[in-house]
CSV table of C-alpha atoms and ligand atoms in Angstrom, one decimal:
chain,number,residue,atom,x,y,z
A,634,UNK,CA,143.0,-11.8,-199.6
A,635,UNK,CA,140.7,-12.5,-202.6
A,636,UNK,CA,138.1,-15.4,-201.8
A,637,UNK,CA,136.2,-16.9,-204.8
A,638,UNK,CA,132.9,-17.9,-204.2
A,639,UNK,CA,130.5,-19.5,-206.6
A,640,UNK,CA,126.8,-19.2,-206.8
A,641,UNK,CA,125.9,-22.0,-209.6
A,642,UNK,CA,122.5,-23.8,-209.8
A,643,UNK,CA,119.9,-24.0,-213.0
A,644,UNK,CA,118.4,-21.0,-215.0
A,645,UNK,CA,115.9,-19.6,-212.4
A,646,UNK,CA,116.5,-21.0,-209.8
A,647,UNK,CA,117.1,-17.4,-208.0
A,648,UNK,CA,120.9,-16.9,-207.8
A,649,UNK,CA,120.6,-13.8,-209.4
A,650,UNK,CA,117.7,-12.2,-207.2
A,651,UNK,CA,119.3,-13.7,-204.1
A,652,UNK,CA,122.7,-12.0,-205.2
A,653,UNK,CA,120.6,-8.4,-206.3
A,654,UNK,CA,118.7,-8.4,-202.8
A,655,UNK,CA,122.5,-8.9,-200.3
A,656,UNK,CA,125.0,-7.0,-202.6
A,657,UNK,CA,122.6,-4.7,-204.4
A,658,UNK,CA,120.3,-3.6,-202.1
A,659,UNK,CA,117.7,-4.1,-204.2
A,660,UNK,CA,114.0,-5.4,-202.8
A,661,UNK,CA,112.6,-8.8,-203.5
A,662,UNK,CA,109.7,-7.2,-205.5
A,663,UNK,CA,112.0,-6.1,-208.4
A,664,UNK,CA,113.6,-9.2,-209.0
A,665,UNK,CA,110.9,-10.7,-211.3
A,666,UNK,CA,112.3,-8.0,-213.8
A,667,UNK,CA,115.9,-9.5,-213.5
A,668,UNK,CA,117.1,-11.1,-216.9
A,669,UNK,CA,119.0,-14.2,-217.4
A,670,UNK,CA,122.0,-14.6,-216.3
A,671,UNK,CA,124.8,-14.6,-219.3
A,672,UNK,CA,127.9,-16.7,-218.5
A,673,UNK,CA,129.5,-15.8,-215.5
A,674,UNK,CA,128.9,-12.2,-213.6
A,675,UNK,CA,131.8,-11.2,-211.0
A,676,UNK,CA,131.0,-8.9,-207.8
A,677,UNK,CA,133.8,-8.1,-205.0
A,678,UNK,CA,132.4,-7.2,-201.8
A,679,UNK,CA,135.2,-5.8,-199.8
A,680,UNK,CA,134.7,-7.4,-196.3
A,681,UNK,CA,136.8,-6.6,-193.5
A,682,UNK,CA,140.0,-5.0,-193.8
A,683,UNK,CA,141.6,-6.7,-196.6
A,684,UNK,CA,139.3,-9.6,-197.0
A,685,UNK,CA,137.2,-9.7,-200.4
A,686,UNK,CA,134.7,-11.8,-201.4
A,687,UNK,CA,134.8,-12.4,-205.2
A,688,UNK,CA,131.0,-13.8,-206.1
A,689,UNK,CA,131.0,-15.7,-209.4
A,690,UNK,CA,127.4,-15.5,-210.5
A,691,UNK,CA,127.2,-18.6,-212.6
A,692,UNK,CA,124.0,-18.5,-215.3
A,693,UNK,CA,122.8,-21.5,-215.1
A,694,UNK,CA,121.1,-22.0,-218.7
A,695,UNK,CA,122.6,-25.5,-220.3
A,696,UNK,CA,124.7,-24.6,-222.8
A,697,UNK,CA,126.9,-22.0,-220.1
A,698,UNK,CA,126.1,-25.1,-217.5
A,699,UNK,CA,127.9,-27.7,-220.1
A,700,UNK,CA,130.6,-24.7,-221.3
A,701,UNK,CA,131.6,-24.6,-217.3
A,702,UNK,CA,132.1,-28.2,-217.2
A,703,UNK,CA,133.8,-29.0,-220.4
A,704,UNK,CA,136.3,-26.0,-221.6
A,705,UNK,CA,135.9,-23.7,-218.9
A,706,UNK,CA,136.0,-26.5,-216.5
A,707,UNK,CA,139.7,-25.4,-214.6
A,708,UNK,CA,138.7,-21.8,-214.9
A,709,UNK,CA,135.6,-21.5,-213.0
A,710,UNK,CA,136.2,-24.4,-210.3
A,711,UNK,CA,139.8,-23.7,-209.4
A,712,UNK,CA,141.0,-21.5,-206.0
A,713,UNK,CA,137.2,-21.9,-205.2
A,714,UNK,CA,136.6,-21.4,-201.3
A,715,UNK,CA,133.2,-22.2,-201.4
A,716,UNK,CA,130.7,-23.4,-204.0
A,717,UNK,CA,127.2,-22.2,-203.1
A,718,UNK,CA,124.7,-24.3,-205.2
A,719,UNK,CA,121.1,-23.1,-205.2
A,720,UNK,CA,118.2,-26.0,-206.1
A,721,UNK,CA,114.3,-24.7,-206.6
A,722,UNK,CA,112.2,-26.3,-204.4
A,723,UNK,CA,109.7,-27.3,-206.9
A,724,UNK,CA,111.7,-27.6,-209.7
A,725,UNK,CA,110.3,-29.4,-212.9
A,726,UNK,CA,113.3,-31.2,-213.8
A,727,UNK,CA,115.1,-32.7,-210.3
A,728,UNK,CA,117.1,-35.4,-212.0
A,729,UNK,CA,118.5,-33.0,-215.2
A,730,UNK,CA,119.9,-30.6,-211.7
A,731,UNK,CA,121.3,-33.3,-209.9
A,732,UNK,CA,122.9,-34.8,-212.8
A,733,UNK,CA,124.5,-31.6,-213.3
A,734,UNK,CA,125.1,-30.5,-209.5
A,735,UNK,CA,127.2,-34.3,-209.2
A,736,UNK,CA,129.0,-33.0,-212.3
A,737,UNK,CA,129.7,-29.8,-210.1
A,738,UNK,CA,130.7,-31.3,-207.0
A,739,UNK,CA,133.7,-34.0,-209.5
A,740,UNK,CA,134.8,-30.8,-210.9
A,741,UNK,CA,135.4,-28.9,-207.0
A,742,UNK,CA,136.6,-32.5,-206.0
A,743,UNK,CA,139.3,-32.1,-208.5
A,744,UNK,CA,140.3,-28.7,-208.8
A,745,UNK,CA,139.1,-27.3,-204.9
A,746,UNK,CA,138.7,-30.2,-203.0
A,747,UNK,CA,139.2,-28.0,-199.9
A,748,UNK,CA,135.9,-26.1,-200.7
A,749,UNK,CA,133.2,-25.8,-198.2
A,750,UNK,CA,129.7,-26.9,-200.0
A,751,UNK,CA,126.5,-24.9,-199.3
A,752,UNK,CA,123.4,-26.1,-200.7
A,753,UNK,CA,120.4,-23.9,-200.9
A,754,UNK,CA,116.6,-25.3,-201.3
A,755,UNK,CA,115.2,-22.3,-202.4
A,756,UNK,CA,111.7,-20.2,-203.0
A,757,UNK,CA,110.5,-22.3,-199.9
A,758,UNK,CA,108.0,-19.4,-199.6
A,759,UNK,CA,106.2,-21.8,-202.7
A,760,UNK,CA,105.9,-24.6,-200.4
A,761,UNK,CA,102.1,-25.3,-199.5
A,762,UNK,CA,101.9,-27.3,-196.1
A,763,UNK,CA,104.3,-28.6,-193.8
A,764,UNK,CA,107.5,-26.5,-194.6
A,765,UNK,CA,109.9,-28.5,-192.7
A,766,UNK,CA,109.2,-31.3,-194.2
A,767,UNK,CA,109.6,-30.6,-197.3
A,768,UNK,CA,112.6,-29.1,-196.0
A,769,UNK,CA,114.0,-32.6,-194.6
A,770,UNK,CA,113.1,-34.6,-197.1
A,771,UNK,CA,115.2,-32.2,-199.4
A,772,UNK,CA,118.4,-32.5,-197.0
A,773,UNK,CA,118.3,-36.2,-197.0
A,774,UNK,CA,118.1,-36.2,-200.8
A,775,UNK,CA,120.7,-33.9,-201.3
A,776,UNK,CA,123.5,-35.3,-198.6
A,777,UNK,CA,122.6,-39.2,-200.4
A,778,UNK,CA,123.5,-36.9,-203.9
A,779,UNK,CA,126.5,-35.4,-202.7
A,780,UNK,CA,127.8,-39.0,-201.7
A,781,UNK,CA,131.4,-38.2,-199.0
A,782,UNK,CA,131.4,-34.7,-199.7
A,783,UNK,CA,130.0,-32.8,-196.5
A,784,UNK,CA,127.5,-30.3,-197.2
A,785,UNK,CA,125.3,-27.7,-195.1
A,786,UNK,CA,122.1,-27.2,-196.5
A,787,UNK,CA,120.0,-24.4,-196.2
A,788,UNK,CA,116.1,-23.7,-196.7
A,789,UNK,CA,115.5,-20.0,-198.2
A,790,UNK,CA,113.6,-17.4,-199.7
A,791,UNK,CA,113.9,-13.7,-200.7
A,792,UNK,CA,110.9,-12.7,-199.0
A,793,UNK,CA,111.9,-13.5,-195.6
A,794,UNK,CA,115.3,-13.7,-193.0
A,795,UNK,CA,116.3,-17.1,-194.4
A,796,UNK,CA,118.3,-15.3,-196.8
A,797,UNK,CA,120.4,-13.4,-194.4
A,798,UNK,CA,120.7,-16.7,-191.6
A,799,UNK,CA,122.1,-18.7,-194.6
A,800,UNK,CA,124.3,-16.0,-196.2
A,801,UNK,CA,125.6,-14.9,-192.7
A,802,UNK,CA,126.6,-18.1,-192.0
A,803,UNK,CA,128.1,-18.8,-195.2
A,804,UNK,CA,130.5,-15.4,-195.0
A,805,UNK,CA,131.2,-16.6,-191.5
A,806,UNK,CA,133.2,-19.4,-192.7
A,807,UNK,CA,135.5,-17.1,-194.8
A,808,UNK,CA,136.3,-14.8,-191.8
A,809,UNK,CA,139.5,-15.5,-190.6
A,810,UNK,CA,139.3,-14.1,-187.5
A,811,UNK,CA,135.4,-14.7,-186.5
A,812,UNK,CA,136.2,-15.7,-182.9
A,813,UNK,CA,138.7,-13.3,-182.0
A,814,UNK,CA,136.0,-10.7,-183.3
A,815,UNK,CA,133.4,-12.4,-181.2
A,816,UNK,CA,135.8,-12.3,-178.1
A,817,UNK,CA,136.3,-8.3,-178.9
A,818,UNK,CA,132.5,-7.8,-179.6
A,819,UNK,CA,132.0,-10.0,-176.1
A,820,UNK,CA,134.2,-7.2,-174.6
A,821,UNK,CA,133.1,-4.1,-175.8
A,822,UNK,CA,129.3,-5.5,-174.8
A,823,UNK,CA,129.9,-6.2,-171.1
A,824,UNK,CA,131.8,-2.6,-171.1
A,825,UNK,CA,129.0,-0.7,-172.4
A,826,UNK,CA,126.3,-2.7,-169.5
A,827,UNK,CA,124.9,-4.1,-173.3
A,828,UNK,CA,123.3,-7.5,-173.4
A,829,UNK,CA,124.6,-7.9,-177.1
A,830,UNK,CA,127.3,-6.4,-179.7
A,831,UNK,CA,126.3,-7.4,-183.4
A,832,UNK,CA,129.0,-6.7,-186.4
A,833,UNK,CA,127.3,-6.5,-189.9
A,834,UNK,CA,128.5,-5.6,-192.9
A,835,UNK,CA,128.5,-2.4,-194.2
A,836,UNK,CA,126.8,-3.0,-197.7
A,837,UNK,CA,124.9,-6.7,-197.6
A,838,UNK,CA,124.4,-6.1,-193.2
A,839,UNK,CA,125.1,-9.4,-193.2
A,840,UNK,CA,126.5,-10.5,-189.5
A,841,UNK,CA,130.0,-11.0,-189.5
A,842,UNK,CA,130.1,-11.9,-185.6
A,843,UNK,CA,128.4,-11.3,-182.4
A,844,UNK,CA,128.9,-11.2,-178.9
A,845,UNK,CA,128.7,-14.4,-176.9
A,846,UNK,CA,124.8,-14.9,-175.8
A,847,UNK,CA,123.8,-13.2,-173.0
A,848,UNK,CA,123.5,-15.4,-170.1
A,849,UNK,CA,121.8,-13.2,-167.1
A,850,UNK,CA,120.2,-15.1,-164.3
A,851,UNK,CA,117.0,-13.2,-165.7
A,852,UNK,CA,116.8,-14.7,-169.0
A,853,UNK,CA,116.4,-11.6,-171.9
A,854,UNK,CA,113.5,-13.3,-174.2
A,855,UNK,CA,115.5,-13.1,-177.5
A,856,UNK,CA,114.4,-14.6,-180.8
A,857,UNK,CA,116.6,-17.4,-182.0
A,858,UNK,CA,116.0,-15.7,-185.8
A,859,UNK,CA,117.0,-11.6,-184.0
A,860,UNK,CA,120.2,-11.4,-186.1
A,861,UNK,CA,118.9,-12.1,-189.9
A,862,UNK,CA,115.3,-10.4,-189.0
A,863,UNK,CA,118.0,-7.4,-188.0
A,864,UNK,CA,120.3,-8.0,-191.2
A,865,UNK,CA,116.5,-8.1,-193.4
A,866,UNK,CA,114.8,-5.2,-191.4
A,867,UNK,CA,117.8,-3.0,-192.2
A,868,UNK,CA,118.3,-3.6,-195.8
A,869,UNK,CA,114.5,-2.7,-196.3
A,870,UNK,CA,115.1,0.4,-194.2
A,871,UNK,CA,118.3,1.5,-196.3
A,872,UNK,CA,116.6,1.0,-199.7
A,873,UNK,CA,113.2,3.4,-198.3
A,874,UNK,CA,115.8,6.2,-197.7
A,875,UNK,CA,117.7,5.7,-200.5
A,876,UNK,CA,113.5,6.2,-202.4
A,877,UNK,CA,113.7,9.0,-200.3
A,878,UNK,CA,117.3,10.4,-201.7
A,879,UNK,CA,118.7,9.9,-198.3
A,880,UNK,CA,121.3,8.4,-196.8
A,881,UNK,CA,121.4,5.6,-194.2
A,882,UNK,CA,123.7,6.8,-191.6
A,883,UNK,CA,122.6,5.3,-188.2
A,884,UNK,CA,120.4,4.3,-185.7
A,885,UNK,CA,118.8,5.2,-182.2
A,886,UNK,CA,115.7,3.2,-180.5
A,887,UNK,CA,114.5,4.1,-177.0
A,888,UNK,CA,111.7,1.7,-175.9
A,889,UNK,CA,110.3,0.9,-172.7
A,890,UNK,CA,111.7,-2.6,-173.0
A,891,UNK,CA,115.1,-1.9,-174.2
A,892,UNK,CA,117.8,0.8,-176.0
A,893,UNK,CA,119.0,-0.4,-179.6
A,894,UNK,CA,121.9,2.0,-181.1
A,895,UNK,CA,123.1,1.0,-184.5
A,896,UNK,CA,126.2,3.0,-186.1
A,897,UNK,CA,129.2,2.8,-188.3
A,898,UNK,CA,132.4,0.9,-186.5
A,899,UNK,CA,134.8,0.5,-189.0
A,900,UNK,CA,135.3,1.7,-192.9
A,901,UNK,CA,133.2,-1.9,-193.5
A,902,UNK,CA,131.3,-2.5,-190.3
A,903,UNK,CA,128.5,-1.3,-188.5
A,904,UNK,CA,127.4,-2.6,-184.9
A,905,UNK,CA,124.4,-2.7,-183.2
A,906,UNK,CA,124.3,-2.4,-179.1
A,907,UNK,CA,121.2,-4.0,-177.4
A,908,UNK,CA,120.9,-2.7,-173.9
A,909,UNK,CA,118.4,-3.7,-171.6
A,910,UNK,CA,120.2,-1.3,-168.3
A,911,UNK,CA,117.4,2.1,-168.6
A,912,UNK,CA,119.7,3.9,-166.6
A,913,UNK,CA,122.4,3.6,-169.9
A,914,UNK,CA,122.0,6.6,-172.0
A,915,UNK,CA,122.4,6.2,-175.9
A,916,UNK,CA,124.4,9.2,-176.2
A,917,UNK,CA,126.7,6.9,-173.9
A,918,UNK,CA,127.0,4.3,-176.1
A,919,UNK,CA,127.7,6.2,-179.1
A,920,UNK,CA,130.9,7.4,-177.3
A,921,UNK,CA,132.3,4.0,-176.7
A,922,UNK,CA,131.7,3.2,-180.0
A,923,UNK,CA,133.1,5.8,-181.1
A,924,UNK,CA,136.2,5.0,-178.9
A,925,UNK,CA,136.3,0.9,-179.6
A,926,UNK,CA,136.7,2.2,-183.5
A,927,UNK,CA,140.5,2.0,-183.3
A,928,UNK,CA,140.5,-1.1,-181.8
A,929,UNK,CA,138.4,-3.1,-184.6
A,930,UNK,CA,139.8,-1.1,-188.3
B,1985,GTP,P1,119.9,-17.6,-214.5
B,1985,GTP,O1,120.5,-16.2,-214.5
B,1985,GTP,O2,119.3,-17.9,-215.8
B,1985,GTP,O3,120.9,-18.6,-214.1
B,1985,GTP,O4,118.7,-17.6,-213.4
B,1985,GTP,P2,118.8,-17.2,-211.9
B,1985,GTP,O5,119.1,-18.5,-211.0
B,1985,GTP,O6,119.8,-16.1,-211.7
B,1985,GTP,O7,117.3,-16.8,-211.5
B,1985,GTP,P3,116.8,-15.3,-211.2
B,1985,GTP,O8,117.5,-14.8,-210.0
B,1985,GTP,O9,116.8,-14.5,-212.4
B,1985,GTP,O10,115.3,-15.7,-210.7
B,1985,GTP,C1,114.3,-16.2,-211.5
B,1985,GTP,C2,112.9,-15.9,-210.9
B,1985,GTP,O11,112.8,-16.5,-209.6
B,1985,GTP,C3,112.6,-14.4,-210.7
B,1985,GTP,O12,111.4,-14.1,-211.3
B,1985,GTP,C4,112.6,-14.2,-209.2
B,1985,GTP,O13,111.7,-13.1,-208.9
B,1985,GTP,C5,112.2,-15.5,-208.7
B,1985,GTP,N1,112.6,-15.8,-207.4
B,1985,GTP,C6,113.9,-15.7,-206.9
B,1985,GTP,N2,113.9,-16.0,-205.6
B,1985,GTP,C7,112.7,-16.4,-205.2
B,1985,GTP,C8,112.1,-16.8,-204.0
B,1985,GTP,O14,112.7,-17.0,-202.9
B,1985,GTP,N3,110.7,-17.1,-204.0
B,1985,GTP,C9,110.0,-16.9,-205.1
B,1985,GTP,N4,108.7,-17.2,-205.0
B,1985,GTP,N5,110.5,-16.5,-206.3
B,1985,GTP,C10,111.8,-16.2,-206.4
């Protein structure tokens, strides 16, 4: 099950570093170094089971921008799933996008009209003041632009989690099967006394479902922004031991407040266990995780 997703926006805008920093592994410092991109570049990211996500990374200079709309116009936005489009917050020439991001959104209407639409206001880590804001204003713009066509739209950066909450969420839509995994995850946490089960990805860690929020009478202070600060933290921690020639393999914490055990679930998946029980041992946990693994290949 092959699911075409397209990552188009002008030259610069960031696809590339955005797409380098999930799939690649690669850290947000290096992307400066990242040349254009030329016509379209194809990554498969194989998911769960059979699921793959085929990325079109779409270079967004003119002249590949007018080729995409004119002779290559059925190729690139037919059997599209979902059409991620990426605007720069401060871009120098907002009407020359637009015009060609309406262009964009005829084409999907024609060939995809199915398609889920994701916009992305991006290098918000630029923005001097009031980020939300800015942030607003943008959304307002965008939906008047996109005129009947429904759109989520995202504010993000590559130097912080709103990356990972925008990608997460975006790969959640292509899950088939996100809420009977949630259900499973919801089970396997309340087995192992865990306040949460997380599922991420294997290579991009983004989250591919998690357990149903804890709802103890005591109230566990968790951060609304825990999953993609987990999916960014990670990443960062997977690309020091690969500088180190090491491999990421898994992951024990034993704090005062709380027991965190991250390891591999299925060929594609890793989980993470939050437990907040002191009296649960990790070596415990790693056992039943060990034993769910049939359950979720
Ligand atoms: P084309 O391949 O020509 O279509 O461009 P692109 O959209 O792929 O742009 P690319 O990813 O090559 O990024 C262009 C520049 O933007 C690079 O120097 C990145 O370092 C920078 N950049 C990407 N994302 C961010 C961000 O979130 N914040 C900031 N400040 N810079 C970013």
């Amino acid at each position: 099950m092959k699911k075409k997703v397209l990552l188009m926006g002008a030259s610069g805008s960031g696809k590339t570093s955005m797409r380098s920093l999930i799939f690649s592994n690669n850290p947000a410092s290096l992307t400066s170094r990242l040349g254009a991109t030329i016509d379209v570049e194809q990554n498969h990211v194989r998911f769960l089971g059979d699921l793959i996500l085929n990325l079109w990374d779409c270079g967004g200079q003119d002249s590949f921008m007018d080729s995409y709309l004119s002779t290559q116009r059925s190729t690139i936005f037919q059997h599209v799933w979902v059409l991620i489009y990426v605007f720069e917050v401060g871009a120098r020439d907002a009407a020359k996008d637009a015009e060609y991001y309406r262009d964009c959104l005829d084409a999907l209407q024609k060939y995809s009209p199915d398609a889920a639409v994701f916009l992305l206001v991006h290098k918000m880590d630029l923005v001097v003041g009031e980020k939300s804001a800015v942030l607003e204003r943008r959304t307002r713009e965008l939906q008047a632009e996109s005129g009947s066509v429904a759109v989520t739209v995202f504010g993000t950066s590559i130097y912080d989690e709103t990356l990972y909450k925008a990608w997460s969420h975006i790969v959640h839509t292509i899950i088939p099967n996100a809420a009977v995994l949630s259900k499973h995850l919801t089970t396997f946490a309340r087995a192992c006394s865990a306040t949460e089960a997380i599922l991420f990805e294997r290579t991009t860690f983004l989250v591919i479902a998690t357990s149903s929020s804890p709802d103890g009478p005591d109230g566990f202070d968790l951060s609304a922004a825990r999953y993609e600060r987990t999916s960014e933290l990670i990443k960062a921690l997977k690309h020091s031991c690969t500088r180190m020639r090491e491999e990421f393999h898994a992951l024990e914490m034993e704090l005062p407040e709380f027991t965190a055990v991250l390891d591999g679930m299925t060929k594609n998946t890793y989980v993470l266990l939050i437990v907040h029980d002191p009296t649960i041992e990790t070596a415990a946990l790693k056992i039943n995780i060990r034993l769910a693994r049939p359950k979720f290949e």
